[in-house]
Amino acid sequence: MERARSRVRSTGDGGVRWEDVASSSTLSGAGIDDVLRDGVVHSVFQPIVELDTGRVVAYEALARGPQGPLERPDRLFAAARAAGRLAELDAACRSAALTGAVEAGLQAPLTLFVNVEPEVLDRAPMEELLSIAQTAPGGLRVVLEITERALATRPAELLRTVERVRAVGWGVAVDDVGAEAMSLAFMPLLRPDVIKLDLSLVQERPGPVIAEIMNAVNAHAERTGAVVLAEGIEDEAHLRTARALGATLGQGWFFGRPGPGPVEGAVTGSLVLPSQRAETVTRDADVSPFACLPIDVPLRESPKALLIELSKQLEREALRLGETAVVAATFQEARHFTPATTLRYRDLVERTGFVCALGEDLPVEPLPGLRGATLAPGDPVRGEWDVTVLGPHFAAALLARDLGDDGPDAERRFAYALTYDRDTVVRATAALLARVAPRSEPLPAPAQAPAAPPAPVVPDPDRFDAGVLIAATGDTLVQGALASTPTGVSIVDMRRPDQPLVYVNPAFEKLAGLPKSELLGRNCRFLQGPDTDPTAVAAVRRAVDAGEECRVTVLNHRGPEKTPWWNELHLAPVVGPDGTVTHYIGTQVDVTARVDAERALVQERDRTRTYLARIEELAYTDSLTGLPNRRRLAEQVDTAIWNARAHGEAVAVLFVDLVGFKCVNDRFGHAVGDELLVAVADRLRGRLRRNDLLARLGGDEFLVALTGLPEATAAAEARRIAGELAEVVARPVSLREQEVTVRASIGVSVWPEDGADFPALLHSADMRMYATRTDPTT
């Protein structure tokens, strides 16, 4: 079976979002011709509300096919893709969304959210959609939603579409923010009016990842005035989380399920979007990054050697930012994309969100995962040296123009500026992305299709000190020992930029899962992954910065498949004649089996503790109602008495007996009787205060303990609450289409008047309960 091309995401409306489409060999184009010919695609509309006021300010259009196999949007779009008619279906869905909205009566001040399929971004019939929207009475405001899948697949088309949307006065929303880091990386470029938080952010427990996402989202919203919308709100807890995350708009079953039109009787309002700034991001492929520099920026002159080092520093900043960074670079000519550059950019591809490299004769994909484009002969970028790094909290760009000096390549000079002005970096990055060739199909994951190896890098003794401290000695015995040891051995040159590997033994090659030709010249960080403990990495960095020895066990990843393994790492510094650290020698041992055994032992201990805790819980809990039993209540009442004695308060115990329960059991059976006991327990629990205690004594008897009562009025308060409990118990209960009724006989005792401890209070309450049950006047 063919792999799914994209993830199908729940929308909280009982379906899936139509732009997230799965495909398989079992789906074909059969039936799609009829769907498109007959025009049976239609939309349902889910409300979007202001969280503070509850007013409906917008609706999202969700596509549906005709009743039958193609009704589900994932199957509908899979069939269209298989038949090569995706663009037609996408246009039909958006047309149906706007036409359906107009027919359903959606009009200003309401706003309509419409999705766009990434693969047809630059072919969307904007004029037709605009014409439909204008037929609504008073007009219809539209916000176009774009998913993170569009960001990496067709960046140039995406930026052009955003510009067209803004030109007609519509808004732009980025959907499912948080599901992929790519959405955070592209957010500064898109400047969305609405940021739609993925439903996982409001439905899952907060953690470091959610904190990172919300830092980026709130920073962008503060800078631009973008509106934050939380999806997947299904209950009060989700609503509280959405507000805490900074959302002002919400969507989900809590506010309403999708329907054929506006929610009847809903209070509506206007969605206020940030005003469109005059400084719209330049997305014209005719504009070069160097031309994006403000006219008053001073330019400097520099030889090529300095630009190389400045570029590497920006690349290191990008690696620090990780998956939320966009990196764009130019290389003038393909020959400047050297084997050493290949190694650096392979690391960038693995660890950042999006990387592109442009130059004369550079292929569409210079190496797996790196996006590129061949520059046209007259493109001004062919005469520039540009490197931009853009993230949620960081922006920097090296923008340089070749001065055209004759002479050796290494001596070429450039006019350049190094800028951290965010608007300039955004414009320069957009200018480069506008030239990136589209990717027609998402690349398979490395696990399914390992990346082709880059051009081999032959270690140059003058550049890499290959064998320094070892081969230079000519000691073949030492070399043989290092080659045969099962422990990985590596040497890092601390004097060179990015501290590359200059020696590895065969055991290290085996641990890394890569040959020496792909290891020398790289920084060891390529062994790390997103699940590597940052605390361990920080410990290594602190030791290296201080020039000290370090021992740490860290999670690394092996080979193109990124297989995890635990590395017991020992780093030792080598000091030169002047006292500075020149190299680090590292030894690596695979201790995965030991770590797994230790973790298994910890998990077994945790399971044992959980089992014992469960046994203890069962010993103190009534299995039918889930209430504490008499044993647990006795402990709780003893504690309450101690607290009451310290604060001058009183404690009351209520003995509750159900009158008529036996008749219910005899008439309807024990199953109905059990359901009645559960219902009574819920009613009693619902009436009591948060600090009051409730337990089941057994059979049809319950115990209540009222804590923190004023000593002077405790008895009267306890009798009042007993009366209210009797009232709620006496209400009819519907069980299995039968209506049953019981009443409660309740005896009350109060500490300290009626007893000094729980047994005494229980006995007193029991006697009074029996008295009220046999007294015909009660």
mmCIF file of N, CA and C in Angstrom, residues 665-744:
data_model
loop_
_atom_site.group_PDB
_atom_site.id
_atom_site.type_symbol
_atom_site.label_atom_id
_atom_site.label_comp_id
_atom_site.label_asym_id
_atom_site.label_seq_id
_atom_site.Cartn_x
_atom_site.Cartn_y
_atom_site.Cartn_z
ATOM 1 N N ASN A 665 -35.137 -3.285 45.234
ATOM 2 C CA ASN A 665 -34.352 -4.480 44.912
ATOM 3 C C ASN A 665 -35.243 -5.669 44.585
ATOM 4 N N ASP A 666 -36.272 -5.852 45.420
ATOM 5 C CA ASP A 666 -37.156 -7.002 45.224
ATOM 6 C C ASP A 666 -37.951 -6.872 43.936
ATOM 7 N N ARG A 667 -38.378 -5.662 43.602
ATOM 8 C CA ARG A 667 -39.260 -5.479 42.443
ATOM 9 C C ARG A 667 -38.493 -5.435 41.121
ATOM 10 N N PHE A 668 -37.339 -4.730 41.103
ATOM 11 C CA PHE A 668 -36.650 -4.510 39.829
ATOM 12 C C PHE A 668 -35.330 -5.281 39.693
ATOM 13 N N GLY A 669 -34.861 -5.865 40.765
ATOM 14 C CA GLY A 669 -33.629 -6.625 40.696
ATOM 15 C C GLY A 669 -32.437 -5.866 41.246
ATOM 16 N N HIS A 670 -31.358 -6.607 41.523
ATOM 17 C CA HIS A 670 -30.187 -6.012 42.172
ATOM 18 C C HIS A 670 -29.437 -5.056 41.250
ATOM 19 N N ALA A 671 -29.495 -5.284 39.932
ATOM 20 C CA ALA A 671 -28.795 -4.374 39.020
ATOM 21 C C ALA A 671 -29.365 -2.964 39.103
ATOM 22 N N VAL A 672 -30.714 -2.875 39.130
ATOM 23 C CA VAL A 672 -31.354 -1.563 39.282
ATOM 24 C C VAL A 672 -31.047 -0.993 40.656
ATOM 25 N N GLY A 673 -31.024 -1.883 41.680
ATOM 26 C CA GLY A 673 -30.685 -1.410 43.019
ATOM 27 C C GLY A 673 -29.299 -0.808 43.085
ATOM 28 N N ASP A 674 -28.327 -1.442 42.394
ATOM 29 C CA ASP A 674 -26.972 -0.885 42.368
ATOM 30 C C ASP A 674 -26.938 0.473 41.681
ATOM 31 N N GLU A 675 -27.684 0.606 40.577
ATOM 32 C CA GLU A 675 -27.727 1.893 39.888
ATOM 33 C C GLU A 675 -28.346 2.969 40.779
ATOM 34 N N LEU A 676 -29.330 2.585 41.575
ATOM 35 C CA LEU A 676 -29.962 3.531 42.500
ATOM 36 C C LEU A 676 -28.958 4.007 43.543
ATOM 37 N N LEU A 677 -28.155 3.088 44.088
ATOM 38 C CA LEU A 677 -27.149 3.470 45.082
ATOM 39 C C LEU A 677 -26.144 4.447 44.493
ATOM 40 N N VAL A 678 -25.722 4.220 43.246
ATOM 41 C CA VAL A 678 -24.785 5.130 42.589
ATOM 42 C C VAL A 678 -25.423 6.509 42.401
ATOM 43 N N ALA A 679 -26.703 6.527 41.998
ATOM 44 C CA ALA A 679 -27.408 7.796 41.806
ATOM 45 C C ALA A 679 -27.540 8.558 43.116
ATOM 46 N N VAL A 680 -27.860 7.850 44.210
ATOM 47 C CA VAL A 680 -27.979 8.497 45.524
ATOM 48 C C VAL A 680 -26.634 9.059 45.955
ATOM 49 N N ALA A 681 -25.559 8.280 45.741
ATOM 50 C CA ALA A 681 -24.224 8.757 46.097
ATOM 51 C C ALA A 681 -23.890 10.054 45.353
ATOM 52 N N ASP A 682 -24.245 10.117 44.069
ATOM 53 C CA ASP A 682 -23.985 11.335 43.289
ATOM 54 C C ASP A 682 -24.781 12.510 43.834
ATOM 55 N N ARG A 683 -26.024 12.269 44.233
ATOM 56 C CA ARG A 683 -26.854 13.364 44.764
ATOM 57 C C ARG A 683 -26.308 13.872 46.098
ATOM 58 N N LEU A 684 -25.908 12.955 46.945
ATOM 59 C CA LEU A 684 -25.344 13.377 48.227
ATOM 60 C C LEU A 684 -24.055 14.172 48.016
ATOM 61 N N ARG A 685 -23.208 13.671 47.124
ATOM 62 C CA ARG A 685 -21.937 14.348 46.853
ATOM 63 C C ARG A 685 -22.178 15.743 46.285
ATOM 64 N N GLY A 686 -23.197 15.880 45.447
ATOM 65 C CA GLY A 686 -23.482 17.167 44.828
ATOM 66 C C GLY A 686 -23.985 18.217 45.800
ATOM 67 N N ARG A 687 -24.584 17.794 46.895
ATOM 68 C CA ARG A 687 -25.107 18.756 47.862
ATOM 69 C C ARG A 687 -24.060 19.198 48.880
ATOM 70 N N LEU A 688 -23.075 18.385 49.176
ATOM 71 C CA LEU A 688 -22.123 18.667 50.235
ATOM 72 C C LEU A 688 -21.092 19.711 49.818
ATOM 73 N N ARG A 689 -20.486 20.324 50.819
ATOM 74 C CA ARG A 689 -19.429 21.300 50.569
ATOM 75 C C ARG A 689 -18.130 20.573 50.208
ATOM 76 N N ARG A 690 -17.157 21.362 49.706
ATOM 77 C CA ARG A 690 -15.916 20.756 49.221
ATOM 78 C C ARG A 690 -15.161 20.028 50.328
ATOM 79 N N ASN A 691 -15.202 20.552 51.561
ATOM 80 C CA ASN A 691 -14.426 19.958 52.654
ATOM 81 C C ASN A 691 -15.198 18.899 53.431
ATOM 82 N N ASP A 692 -16.484 18.692 53.092
ATOM 83 C CA ASP A 692 -17.260 17.671 53.785
ATOM 84 C C ASP A 692 -16.867 16.283 53.292
ATOM 85 N N LEU A 693 -17.169 15.268 54.100
ATOM 86 C CA LEU A 693 -16.754 13.894 53.809
ATOM 87 C C LEU A 693 -17.980 13.017 53.602
ATOM 88 N N LEU A 694 -17.873 12.082 52.657
ATOM 89 C CA LEU A 694 -18.976 11.181 52.333
ATOM 90 C C LEU A 694 -18.414 9.773 52.157
ATOM 91 N N ALA A 695 -19.089 8.779 52.726
ATOM 92 C CA ALA A 695 -18.649 7.391 52.613
ATOM 93 C C ALA A 695 -19.872 6.488 52.545
ATOM 94 N N ARG A 696 -19.650 5.289 52.025
ATOM 95 C CA ARG A 696 -20.709 4.268 52.053
ATOM 96 C C ARG A 696 -20.363 3.258 53.134
ATOM 97 N N LEU A 697 -21.303 3.088 54.063
ATOM 98 C CA LEU A 697 -21.087 2.171 55.169
ATOM 99 C C LEU A 697 -21.285 0.733 54.731
ATOM 100 N N GLY A 698 -22.191 0.523 53.775
ATOM 101 C CA GLY A 698 -22.517 -0.815 53.299
ATOM 102 C C GLY A 698 -24.011 -0.924 53.080
ATOM 103 N N GLY A 699 -24.440 -1.830 52.173
ATOM 104 C CA GLY A 699 -25.867 -1.977 51.907
ATOM 105 C C GLY A 699 -26.460 -0.674 51.434
ATOM 106 N N ASP A 700 -27.520 -0.217 52.130
ATOM 107 C CA ASP A 700 -28.169 1.044 51.759
ATOM 108 C C ASP A 700 -27.866 2.145 52.758
ATOM 109 N N GLU A 701 -26.702 2.097 53.405
ATOM 110 C CA GLU A 701 -26.347 3.058 54.445
ATOM 111 C C GLU A 701 -25.126 3.879 54.005
ATOM 112 N N PHE A 702 -25.235 5.198 54.245
ATOM 113 C CA PHE A 702 -24.160 6.132 53.936
ATOM 114 C C PHE A 702 -23.802 6.924 55.184
ATOM 115 N N LEU A 703 -22.581 7.436 55.226
ATOM 116 C CA LEU A 703 -22.121 8.289 56.320
ATOM 117 C C LEU A 703 -21.633 9.610 55.755
ATOM 118 N N VAL A 704 -21.979 10.681 56.461
ATOM 119 C CA VAL A 704 -21.543 12.022 56.091
ATOM 120 C C VAL A 704 -20.852 12.648 57.288
ATOM 121 N N ALA A 705 -19.727 13.323 57.073
ATOM 122 C CA ALA A 705 -19.060 14.082 58.129
ATOM 123 C C ALA A 705 -18.965 15.534 57.688
ATOM 124 N N LEU A 706 -19.503 16.422 58.508
ATOM 125 C CA LEU A 706 -19.461 17.861 58.224
ATOM 126 C C LEU A 706 -18.354 18.472 59.059
ATOM 127 N N THR A 707 -17.369 19.090 58.416
ATOM 128 C CA THR A 707 -16.205 19.624 59.126
ATOM 129 C C THR A 707 -16.234 21.145 59.148
ATOM 130 N N GLY A 708 -15.458 21.715 60.080
ATOM 131 C CA GLY A 708 -15.299 23.166 60.148
ATOM 132 C C GLY A 708 -16.565 23.907 60.533
ATOM 133 N N LEU A 709 -17.468 23.284 61.336
ATOM 134 C CA LEU A 709 -18.714 23.945 61.736
ATOM 135 C C LEU A 709 -18.472 24.880 62.919
ATOM 136 N N PRO A 710 -19.136 26.041 62.951
ATOM 137 C CA PRO A 710 -19.048 26.898 64.146
ATOM 138 C C PRO A 710 -19.582 26.141 65.355
ATOM 139 N N GLU A 711 -18.852 26.178 66.454
ATOM 140 C CA GLU A 711 -19.212 25.362 67.614
ATOM 141 C C GLU A 711 -20.586 25.721 68.159
ATOM 142 N N ALA A 712 -20.948 27.024 68.139
ATOM 143 C CA ALA A 712 -22.209 27.455 68.759
ATOM 144 C C ALA A 712 -23.413 27.014 67.941
ATOM 145 N N THR A 713 -23.301 26.904 66.644
ATOM 146 C CA THR A 713 -24.469 26.601 65.802
ATOM 147 C C THR A 713 -24.321 25.263 65.089
ATOM 148 N N ALA A 714 -23.364 24.427 65.517
ATOM 149 C CA ALA A 714 -23.066 23.190 64.802
ATOM 150 C C ALA A 714 -24.271 22.274 64.699
ATOM 151 N N ALA A 715 -24.999 22.083 65.807
ATOM 152 C CA ALA A 715 -26.124 21.136 65.800
ATOM 153 C C ALA A 715 -27.225 21.604 64.848
ATOM 154 N N ALA A 716 -27.548 22.907 64.900
ATOM 155 C CA ALA A 716 -28.603 23.425 64.030
ATOM 156 C C ALA A 716 -28.177 23.343 62.557
ATOM 157 N N GLU A 717 -26.908 23.651 62.278
ATOM 158 C CA GLU A 717 -26.416 23.583 60.905
ATOM 159 C C GLU A 717 -26.450 22.153 60.387
ATOM 160 N N ALA A 718 -26.059 21.201 61.254
ATOM 161 C CA ALA A 718 -26.048 19.802 60.837
ATOM 162 C C ALA A 718 -27.463 19.305 60.540
ATOM 163 N N ARG A 719 -28.432 19.712 61.364
ATOM 164 C CA ARG A 719 -29.822 19.281 61.131
ATOM 165 C C ARG A 719 -30.367 19.907 59.852
ATOM 166 N N ARG A 720 -29.979 21.155 59.574
ATOM 167 C CA ARG A 720 -30.433 21.799 58.342
ATOM 168 C C ARG A 720 -29.907 21.057 57.115
ATOM 169 N N ILE A 721 -28.644 20.724 57.134
ATOM 170 C CA ILE A 721 -28.049 20.008 55.993
ATOM 171 C C ILE A 721 -28.656 18.620 55.867
ATOM 172 N N ALA A 722 -28.932 17.976 57.016
ATOM 173 C CA ALA A 722 -29.576 16.657 56.978
ATOM 174 C C ALA A 722 -30.928 16.739 56.286
ATOM 175 N N GLY A 723 -31.674 17.807 56.552
ATOM 176 C CA GLY A 723 -32.967 17.985 55.893
ATOM 177 C C GLY A 723 -32.822 18.161 54.390
ATOM 178 N N GLU A 724 -31.807 18.899 53.980
ATOM 179 C CA GLU A 724 -31.584 19.093 52.542
ATOM 180 C C GLU A 724 -31.150 17.797 51.863
ATOM 181 N N LEU A 725 -30.341 17.003 52.562
ATOM 182 C CA LEU A 725 -29.942 15.718 52.000
ATOM 183 C C LEU A 725 -31.139 14.796 51.840
ATOM 184 N N ALA A 726 -32.019 14.806 52.845
ATOM 185 C CA ALA A 726 -33.228 13.972 52.755
ATOM 186 C C ALA A 726 -34.101 14.407 51.585
ATOM 187 N N GLU A 727 -34.128 15.715 51.332
ATOM 188 C CA GLU A 727 -34.940 16.235 50.234
ATOM 189 C C GLU A 727 -34.407 15.782 48.870
ATOM 190 N N VAL A 728 -33.080 15.845 48.678
ATOM 191 C CA VAL A 728 -32.537 15.460 47.381
ATOM 192 C C VAL A 728 -32.644 13.955 47.154
ATOM 193 N N VAL A 729 -32.556 13.172 48.233
ATOM 194 C CA VAL A 729 -32.687 11.720 48.091
ATOM 195 C C VAL A 729 -34.102 11.342 47.695
ATOM 196 N N ALA A 730 -35.100 12.085 48.211
ATOM 197 C CA ALA A 730 -36.506 11.730 47.995
ATOM 198 C C ALA A 730 -37.001 12.018 46.583
ATOM 199 N N ARG A 731 -36.232 12.721 45.778
ATOM 200 C CA ARG A 731 -36.674 13.005 44.416
ATOM 201 C C ARG A 731 -36.661 11.723 43.584
ATOM 202 N N PRO A 732 -37.626 11.537 42.699
ATOM 203 C CA PRO A 732 -37.674 10.309 41.879
ATOM 204 C C PRO A 732 -36.404 10.149 41.040
ATOM 205 N N VAL A 733 -36.023 8.895 40.826
ATOM 206 C CA VAL A 733 -34.851 8.555 40.033
ATOM 207 C C VAL A 733 -35.297 7.696 38.847
ATOM 208 N N SER A 734 -34.901 8.100 37.614
ATOM 209 C CA SER A 734 -35.246 7.328 36.423
ATOM 210 C C SER A 734 -34.132 6.336 36.134
ATOM 211 N N LEU A 735 -34.490 5.053 36.173
ATOM 212 C CA LEU A 735 -33.521 3.993 35.935
ATOM 213 C C LEU A 735 -34.129 2.973 34.978
ATOM 214 N N ARG A 736 -33.491 2.792 33.828
ATOM 215 C CA ARG A 736 -33.927 1.794 32.850
ATOM 216 C C ARG A 736 -35.420 1.942 32.513
ATOM 217 N N GLU A 737 -35.777 3.185 32.214
ATOM 218 C CA GLU A 737 -37.159 3.523 31.841
ATOM 219 C C GLU A 737 -38.143 3.262 32.977
ATOM 220 N N GLN A 738 -37.617 3.130 34.196
ATOM 221 C CA GLN A 738 -38.453 2.991 35.382
ATOM 222 C C GLN A 738 -38.185 4.170 36.304
ATOM 223 N N GLU A 739 -39.205 4.628 36.990
ATOM 224 C CA GLU A 739 -39.040 5.718 37.939
ATOM 225 C C GLU A 739 -39.210 5.151 39.346
ATOM 226 N N VAL A 740 -38.160 5.252 40.146
ATOM 227 C CA VAL A 740 -38.194 4.701 41.495
ATOM 228 C C VAL A 740 -38.000 5.818 42.499
ATOM 229 N N THR A 741 -38.521 5.594 43.723
ATOM 230 C CA THR A 741 -38.438 6.609 44.765
ATOM 231 C C THR A 741 -38.076 5.938 46.088
ATOM 232 N N VAL A 742 -37.117 6.507 46.792
ATOM 233 C CA VAL A 742 -36.788 6.098 48.154
ATOM 234 C C VAL A 742 -36.693 7.372 48.985
ATOM 235 N N ARG A 743 -36.668 7.213 50.283
ATOM 236 C CA ARG A 743 -36.448 8.374 51.150
ATOM 237 C C ARG A 743 -35.331 8.048 52.114
ATOM 238 N N ALA A 744 -34.829 9.064 52.777
ATOM 239 C CA ALA A 744 -33.686 8.898 53.670
ATOM 240 C C ALA A 744 -34.088 9.169 55.106
#
